[in-house]
Coordinates of C-alpha atoms in Angstrom, one line a residue:
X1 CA -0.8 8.5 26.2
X2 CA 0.1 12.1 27.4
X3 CA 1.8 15.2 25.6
X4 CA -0.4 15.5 23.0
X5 CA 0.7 18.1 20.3
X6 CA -1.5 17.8 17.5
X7 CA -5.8 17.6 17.3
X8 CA -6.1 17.7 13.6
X9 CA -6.1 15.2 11.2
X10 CA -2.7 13.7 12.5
X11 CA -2.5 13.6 16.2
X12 CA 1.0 13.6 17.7
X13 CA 2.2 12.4 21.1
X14 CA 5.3 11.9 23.0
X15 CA 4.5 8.7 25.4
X16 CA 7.9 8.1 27.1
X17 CA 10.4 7.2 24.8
X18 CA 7.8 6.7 21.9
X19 CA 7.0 9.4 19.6
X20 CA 3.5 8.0 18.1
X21 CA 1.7 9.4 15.5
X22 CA -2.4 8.8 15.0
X23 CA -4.0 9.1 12.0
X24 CA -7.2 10.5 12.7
X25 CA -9.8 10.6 10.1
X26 CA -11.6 7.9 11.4
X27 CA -15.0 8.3 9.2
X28 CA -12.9 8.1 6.4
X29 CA -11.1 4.9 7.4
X30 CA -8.1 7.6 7.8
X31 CA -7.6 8.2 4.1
X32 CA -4.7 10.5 3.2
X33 CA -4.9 13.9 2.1
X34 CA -1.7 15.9 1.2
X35 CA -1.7 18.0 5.2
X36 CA -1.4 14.8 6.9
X37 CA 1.1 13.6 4.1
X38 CA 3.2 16.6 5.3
X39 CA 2.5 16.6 8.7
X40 CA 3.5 12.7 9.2
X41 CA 6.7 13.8 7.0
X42 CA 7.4 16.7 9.8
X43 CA 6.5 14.5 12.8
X44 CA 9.0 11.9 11.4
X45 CA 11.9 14.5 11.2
X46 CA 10.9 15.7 14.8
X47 CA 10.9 12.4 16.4
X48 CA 14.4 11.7 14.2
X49 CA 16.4 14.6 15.7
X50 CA 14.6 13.8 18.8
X51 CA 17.6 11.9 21.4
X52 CA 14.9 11.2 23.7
X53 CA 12.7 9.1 21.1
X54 CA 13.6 6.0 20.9
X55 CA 10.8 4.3 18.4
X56 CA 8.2 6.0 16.5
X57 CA 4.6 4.1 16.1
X58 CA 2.1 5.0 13.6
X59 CA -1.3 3.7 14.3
X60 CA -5.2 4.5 12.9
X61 CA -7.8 6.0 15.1
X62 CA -11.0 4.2 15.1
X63 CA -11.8 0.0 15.2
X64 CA -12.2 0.0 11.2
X65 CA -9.1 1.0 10.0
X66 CA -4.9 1.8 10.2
X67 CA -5.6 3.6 6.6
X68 CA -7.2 3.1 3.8
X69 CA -5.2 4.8 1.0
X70 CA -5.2 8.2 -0.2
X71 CA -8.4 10.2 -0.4
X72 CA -9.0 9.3 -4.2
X73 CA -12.1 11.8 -4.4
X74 CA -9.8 14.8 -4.5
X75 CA -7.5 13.0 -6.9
X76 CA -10.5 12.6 -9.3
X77 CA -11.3 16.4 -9.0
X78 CA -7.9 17.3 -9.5
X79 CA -7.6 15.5 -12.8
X80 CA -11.2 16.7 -13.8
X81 CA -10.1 20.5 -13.0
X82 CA -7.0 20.2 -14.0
X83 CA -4.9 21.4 -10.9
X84 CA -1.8 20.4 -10.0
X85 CA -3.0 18.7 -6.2
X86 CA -2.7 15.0 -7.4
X87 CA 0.8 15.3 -8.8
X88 CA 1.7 17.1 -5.7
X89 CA 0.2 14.4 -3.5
X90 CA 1.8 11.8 -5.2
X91 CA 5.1 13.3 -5.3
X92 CA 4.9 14.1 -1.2
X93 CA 3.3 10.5 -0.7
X94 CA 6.0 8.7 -2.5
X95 CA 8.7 11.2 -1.0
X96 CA 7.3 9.9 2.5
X97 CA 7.4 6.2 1.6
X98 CA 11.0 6.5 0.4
X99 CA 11.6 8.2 4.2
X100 CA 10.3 5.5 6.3
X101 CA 12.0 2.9 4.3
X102 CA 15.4 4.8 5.0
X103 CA 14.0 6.1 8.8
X104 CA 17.4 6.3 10.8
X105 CA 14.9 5.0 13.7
X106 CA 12.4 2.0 14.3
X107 CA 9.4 3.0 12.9
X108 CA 6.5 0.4 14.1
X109 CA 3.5 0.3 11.9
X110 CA 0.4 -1.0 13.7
X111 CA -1.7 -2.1 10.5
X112 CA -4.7 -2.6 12.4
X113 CA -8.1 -3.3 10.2
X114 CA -8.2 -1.9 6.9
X115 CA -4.5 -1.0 5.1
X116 CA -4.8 -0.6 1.8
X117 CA -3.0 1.3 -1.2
X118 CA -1.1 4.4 1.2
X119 CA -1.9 2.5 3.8
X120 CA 0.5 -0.3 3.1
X121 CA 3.1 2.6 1.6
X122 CA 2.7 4.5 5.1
X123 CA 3.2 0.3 6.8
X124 CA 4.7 -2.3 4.6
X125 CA 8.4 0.2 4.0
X126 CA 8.5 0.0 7.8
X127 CA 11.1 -1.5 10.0
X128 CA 8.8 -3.1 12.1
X129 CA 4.8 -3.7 10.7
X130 CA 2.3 -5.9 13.0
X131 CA -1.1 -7.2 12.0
X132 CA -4.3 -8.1 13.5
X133 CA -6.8 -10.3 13.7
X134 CA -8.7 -7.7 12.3
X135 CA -6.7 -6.9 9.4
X136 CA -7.6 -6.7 5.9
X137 CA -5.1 -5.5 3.5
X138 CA -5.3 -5.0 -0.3
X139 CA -3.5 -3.2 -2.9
X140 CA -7.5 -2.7 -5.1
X141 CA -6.2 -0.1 -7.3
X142 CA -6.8 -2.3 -10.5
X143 CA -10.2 -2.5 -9.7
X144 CA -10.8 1.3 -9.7
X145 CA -8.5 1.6 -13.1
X146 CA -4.8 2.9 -11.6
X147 CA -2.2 0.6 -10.4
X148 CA -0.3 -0.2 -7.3
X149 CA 1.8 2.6 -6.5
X150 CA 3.7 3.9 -3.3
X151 CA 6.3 1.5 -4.0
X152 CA 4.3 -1.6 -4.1
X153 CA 6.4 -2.4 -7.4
X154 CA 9.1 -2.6 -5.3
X155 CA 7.5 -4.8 -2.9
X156 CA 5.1 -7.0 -4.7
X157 CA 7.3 -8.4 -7.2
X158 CA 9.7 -9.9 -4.3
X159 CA 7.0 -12.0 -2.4
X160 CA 7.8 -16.0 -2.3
X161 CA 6.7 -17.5 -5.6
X162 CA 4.2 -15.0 -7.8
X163 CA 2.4 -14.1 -4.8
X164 CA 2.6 -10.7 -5.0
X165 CA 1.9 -10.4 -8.8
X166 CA -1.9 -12.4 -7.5
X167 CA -2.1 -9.6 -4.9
X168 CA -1.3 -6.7 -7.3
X169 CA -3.9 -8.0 -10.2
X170 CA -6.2 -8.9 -8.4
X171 CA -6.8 -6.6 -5.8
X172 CA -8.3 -8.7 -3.5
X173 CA -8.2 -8.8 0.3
X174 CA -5.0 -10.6 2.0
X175 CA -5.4 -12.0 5.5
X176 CA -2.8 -11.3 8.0
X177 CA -0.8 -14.9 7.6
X178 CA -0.6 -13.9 4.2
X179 CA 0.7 -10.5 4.6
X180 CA 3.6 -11.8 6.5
X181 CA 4.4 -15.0 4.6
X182 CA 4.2 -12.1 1.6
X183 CA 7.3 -10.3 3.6
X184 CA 4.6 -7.1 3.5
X185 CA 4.7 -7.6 7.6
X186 CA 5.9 -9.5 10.1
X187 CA 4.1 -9.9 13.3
X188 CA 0.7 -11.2 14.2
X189 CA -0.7 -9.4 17.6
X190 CA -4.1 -9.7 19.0
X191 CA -5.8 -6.2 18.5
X192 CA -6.5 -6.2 21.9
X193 CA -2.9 -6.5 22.6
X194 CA -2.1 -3.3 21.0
X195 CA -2.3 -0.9 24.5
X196 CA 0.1 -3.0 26.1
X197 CA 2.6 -2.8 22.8
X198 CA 2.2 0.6 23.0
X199 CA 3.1 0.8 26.1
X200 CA 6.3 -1.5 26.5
X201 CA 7.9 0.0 23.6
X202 CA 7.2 3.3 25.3
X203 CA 9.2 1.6 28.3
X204 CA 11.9 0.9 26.2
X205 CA 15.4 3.1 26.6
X206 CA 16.3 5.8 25.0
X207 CA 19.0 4.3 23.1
X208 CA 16.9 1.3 22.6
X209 CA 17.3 -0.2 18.9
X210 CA 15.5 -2.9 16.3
X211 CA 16.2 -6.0 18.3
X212 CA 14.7 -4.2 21.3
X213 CA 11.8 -3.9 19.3
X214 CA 12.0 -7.3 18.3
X215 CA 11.8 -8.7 21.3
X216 CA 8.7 -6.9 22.3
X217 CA 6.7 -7.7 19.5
X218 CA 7.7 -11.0 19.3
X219 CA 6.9 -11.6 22.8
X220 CA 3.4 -10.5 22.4
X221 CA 3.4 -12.0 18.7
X222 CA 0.7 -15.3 18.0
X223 CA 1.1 -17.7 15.3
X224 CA -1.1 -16.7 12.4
X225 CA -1.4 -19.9 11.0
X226 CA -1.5 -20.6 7.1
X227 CA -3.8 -18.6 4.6
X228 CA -5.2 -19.2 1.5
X229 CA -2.6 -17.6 -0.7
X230 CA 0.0 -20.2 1.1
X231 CA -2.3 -23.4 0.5
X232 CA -2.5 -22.4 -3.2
X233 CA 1.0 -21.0 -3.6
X234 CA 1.6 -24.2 -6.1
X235 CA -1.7 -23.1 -8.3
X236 CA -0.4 -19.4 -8.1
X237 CA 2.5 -19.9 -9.7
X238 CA 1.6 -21.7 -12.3
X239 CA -0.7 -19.2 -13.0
X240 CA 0.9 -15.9 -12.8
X241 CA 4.4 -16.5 -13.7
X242 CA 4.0 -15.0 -17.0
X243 CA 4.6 -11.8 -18.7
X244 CA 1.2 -11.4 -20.5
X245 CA -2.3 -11.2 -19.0
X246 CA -3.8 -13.2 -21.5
X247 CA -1.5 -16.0 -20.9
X248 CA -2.4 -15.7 -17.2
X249 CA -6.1 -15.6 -17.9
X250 CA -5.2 -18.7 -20.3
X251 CA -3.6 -20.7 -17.5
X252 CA -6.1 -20.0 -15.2
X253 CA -8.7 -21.4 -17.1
X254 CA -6.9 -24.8 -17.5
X255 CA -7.1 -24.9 -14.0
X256 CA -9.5 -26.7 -11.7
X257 CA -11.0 -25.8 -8.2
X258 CA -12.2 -23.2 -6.5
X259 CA -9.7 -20.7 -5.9
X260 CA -8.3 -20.6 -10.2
X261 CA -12.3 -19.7 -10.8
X262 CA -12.8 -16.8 -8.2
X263 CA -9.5 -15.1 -9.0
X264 CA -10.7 -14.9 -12.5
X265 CA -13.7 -13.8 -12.0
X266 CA -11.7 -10.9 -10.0
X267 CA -9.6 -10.4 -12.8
X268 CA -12.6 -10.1 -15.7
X269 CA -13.8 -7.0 -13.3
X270 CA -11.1 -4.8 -13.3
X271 CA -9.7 -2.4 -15.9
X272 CA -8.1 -4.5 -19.1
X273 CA -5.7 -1.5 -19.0
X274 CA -4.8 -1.7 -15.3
X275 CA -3.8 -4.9 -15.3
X276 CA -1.7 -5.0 -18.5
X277 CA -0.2 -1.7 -16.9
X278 CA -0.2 -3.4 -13.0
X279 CA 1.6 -6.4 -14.9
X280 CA 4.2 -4.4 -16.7
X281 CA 5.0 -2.5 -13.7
X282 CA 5.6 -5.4 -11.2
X283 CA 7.8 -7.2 -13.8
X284 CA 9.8 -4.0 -14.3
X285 CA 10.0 -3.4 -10.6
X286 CA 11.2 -7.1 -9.8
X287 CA 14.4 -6.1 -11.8
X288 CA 15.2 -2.9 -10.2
X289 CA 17.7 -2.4 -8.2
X290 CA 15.8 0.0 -5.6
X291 CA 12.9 1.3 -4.6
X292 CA 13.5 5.2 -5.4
X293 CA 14.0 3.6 -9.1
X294 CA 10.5 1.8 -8.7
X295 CA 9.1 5.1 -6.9
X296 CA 9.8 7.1 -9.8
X297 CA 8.8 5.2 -12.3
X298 CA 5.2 4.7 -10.2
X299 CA 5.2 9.0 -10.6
X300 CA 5.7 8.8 -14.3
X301 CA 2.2 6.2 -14.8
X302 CA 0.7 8.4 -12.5
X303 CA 0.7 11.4 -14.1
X304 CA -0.4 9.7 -17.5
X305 CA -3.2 7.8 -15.4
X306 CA -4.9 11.5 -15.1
X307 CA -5.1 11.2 -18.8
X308 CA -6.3 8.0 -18.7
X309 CA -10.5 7.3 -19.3
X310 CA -10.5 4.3 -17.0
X311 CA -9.2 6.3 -14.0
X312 CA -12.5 8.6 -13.7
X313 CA -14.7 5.8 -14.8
X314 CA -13.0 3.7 -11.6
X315 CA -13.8 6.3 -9.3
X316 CA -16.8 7.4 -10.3
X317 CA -18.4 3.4 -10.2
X318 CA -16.9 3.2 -6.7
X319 CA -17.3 5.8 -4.8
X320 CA -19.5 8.8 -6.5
X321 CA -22.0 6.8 -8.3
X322 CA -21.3 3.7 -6.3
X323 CA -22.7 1.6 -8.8
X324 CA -20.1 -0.9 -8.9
X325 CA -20.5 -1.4 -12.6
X326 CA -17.6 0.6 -14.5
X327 CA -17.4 0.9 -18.2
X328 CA -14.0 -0.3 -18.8
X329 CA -12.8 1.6 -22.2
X330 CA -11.3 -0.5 -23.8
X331 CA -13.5 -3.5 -22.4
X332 CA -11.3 -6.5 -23.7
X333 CA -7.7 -6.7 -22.8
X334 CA -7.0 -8.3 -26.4
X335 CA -7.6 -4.1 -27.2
X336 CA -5.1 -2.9 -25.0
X337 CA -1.6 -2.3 -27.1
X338 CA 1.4 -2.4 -26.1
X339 CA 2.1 1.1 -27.3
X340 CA -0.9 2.1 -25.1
X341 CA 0.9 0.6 -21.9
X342 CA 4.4 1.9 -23.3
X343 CA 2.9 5.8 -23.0
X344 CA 2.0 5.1 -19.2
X345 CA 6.1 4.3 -18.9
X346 CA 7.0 8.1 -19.9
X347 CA 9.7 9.7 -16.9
X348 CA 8.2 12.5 -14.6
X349 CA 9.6 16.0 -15.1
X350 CA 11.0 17.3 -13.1
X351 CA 12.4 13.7 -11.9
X352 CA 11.3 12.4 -8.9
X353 CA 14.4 13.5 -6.4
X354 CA 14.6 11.6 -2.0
X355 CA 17.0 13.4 0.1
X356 CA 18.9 10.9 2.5
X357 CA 20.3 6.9 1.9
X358 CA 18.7 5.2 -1.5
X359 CA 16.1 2.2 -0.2

């Protein structure tokens, strides 16, 4: 690597035709606070006007993780104080994830380790999104009582079968055949291969263009064989083709094995609101026709999460307390209503606006 412009928490480098940009909050598994939200968004419209970039890469620093979602501490103080930081982070964030999936250049996500919430929206939008061996990717927000955002209503709802709607409910971690057979990536490279990708796409010409990069990577690619979510995609859909939780909890229990009894004792831990919300969402983003509509209406449930009990409670269980026992209110999802999910479905004002093509 060489040229490097940036030693903060976003590193920038020009290496060859590659502009590359390195996350670099390692001790926090490269979490993402609103600077590196904006300074990704800039390096993005460098390396874009840029005729001697050819493919931009964004990777992780450290062995643990490519990133593992926003920083949800400062969201949690923002609510509590009442500022106006969350909404702007989510507005940026979702702003950003709108960009790559419309970036006029291949953008090469190396999802190495942990990728989780803005992990998978700074990744899974990507032209181009490789996995590890070492890979664990999850969309957990349920479990800390929010939802799947950065357009993961867009994506989740358009896995094979109702694989997607498992991921989004349950939270739970995905391994990398899975990821791909879920169309949220789409190569499988050794981590130890990741130097060398680096480096040939750097090789690459100027005017070099996706199935350049397709080559590369699938050159260097590996078969990841089958995962669980695959060898139980029959069970799945049985399961979670349905529009309310309790018939999903239902099915599962009239199922046998293994697998039905582990995802619902996933499911009896997170917030009875999330999911009903999660579930909502993901059915109203599979009929959308883009994923700036599914964007905005993400915005909209955020800014009624702040209001929401279960959102502290999440957060405080998980990562101030840390005593992994939250006090879901309410506890039972038969006390969710509808009109309670229906308030989380109000528009953000101002609207939600992208410059450039719709997704």
């Amino acid at each position: 690597m060489q040229d490097g412009i940036e030693q903060r928490d976003v590193i920038l480098e020009r290496h060859a035709s590659a502009g590359i940009i390195r996350l670099n909050r390692p001790r926090a598994l490269n979490s993402l606070t609103l600077d590196m939200v904006r300074m990704v968004s800039a390096a993005l419209d460098e390396f874009a006007a840029d005729p001697g970039i050819a493919t931009v890469i964004v990777m992780g620093e450290g062995e643990r993780g490519f990133c593992a979602g926003g920083d949800i501490r400062v969201l949690h103080e923002s609510g509590r104080g009442g500022t106006d930081l969350a909404e702007t982070f989510w507005r940026e964030e979702f702003r950003l994830n709108h960009r790559i999936s419309t970036y006029p250049k291949p953008y090469v996500a190396l999802m190495d380790g942990i990728t989780m919430g803005g992990g998978v929206g700074l990744s899974s939008h990507a032209s181009h999104r490789v996995v590890t061996e070492r890979t664990r990717f999850a969309m957990p927000e349920a479990g800390i009582g929010y939802f799947p955002d950065v357009g993961a209503t867009w994506l989740l709802p358009r896995a094979p079968g109702e694989t997607g709607i498992w991921m989004g409910l349950t939270g739970s971690n995905v391994v990398p055949a899975d990821v791909i057979r879920a169309g949220l990536a789409d190569f499988q490279i050794a981590s130890f291969q990741l130097t060398e990708l680096v480096d040939t796409l750097a090789e690459l010409p100027r005017g070099a263009g996706p199935r350049d990069v397709d080559a590369v990577l699938k050159n260097l690619s590996s078969d990841p064989g089958m995962g669980p979510l695959r060898r139980n995609a029959d069970l799945i859909h049985r399961t979670f083709r349905f529009g309310k939780m309790e018939e999903i909890i239902a099915a599962l229990k009239a199922e046998d094995g293994d697998f039905a009894e582990e995802t619902l004792r996933t499911l009896h831990t997170r917030s009875p609101t999330s999911l009903k919300l999660t579930l909502r969402l993901l059915r109203l983003g599979g009929q959308s026709r883009n994923l700036a509509e599914c964007l905005a209406r993400e915005l909209g449930a955020c800014l009624q999460i702040l209001k929401s009990p279960d959102f502290y409670e999440g957060i405080r269980a998980a990562i101030i307390d840390k005593d992994r026992d939250p006090k879901w209110l309410p506890s039972t999802l038969e006390a969710v209503g509808a009109s309670s999910i229906d308030a989380f479905l109000r528009p953000a004002e101002p609207p939600l606006t992208f410059s450039g093509a719709h997704a």
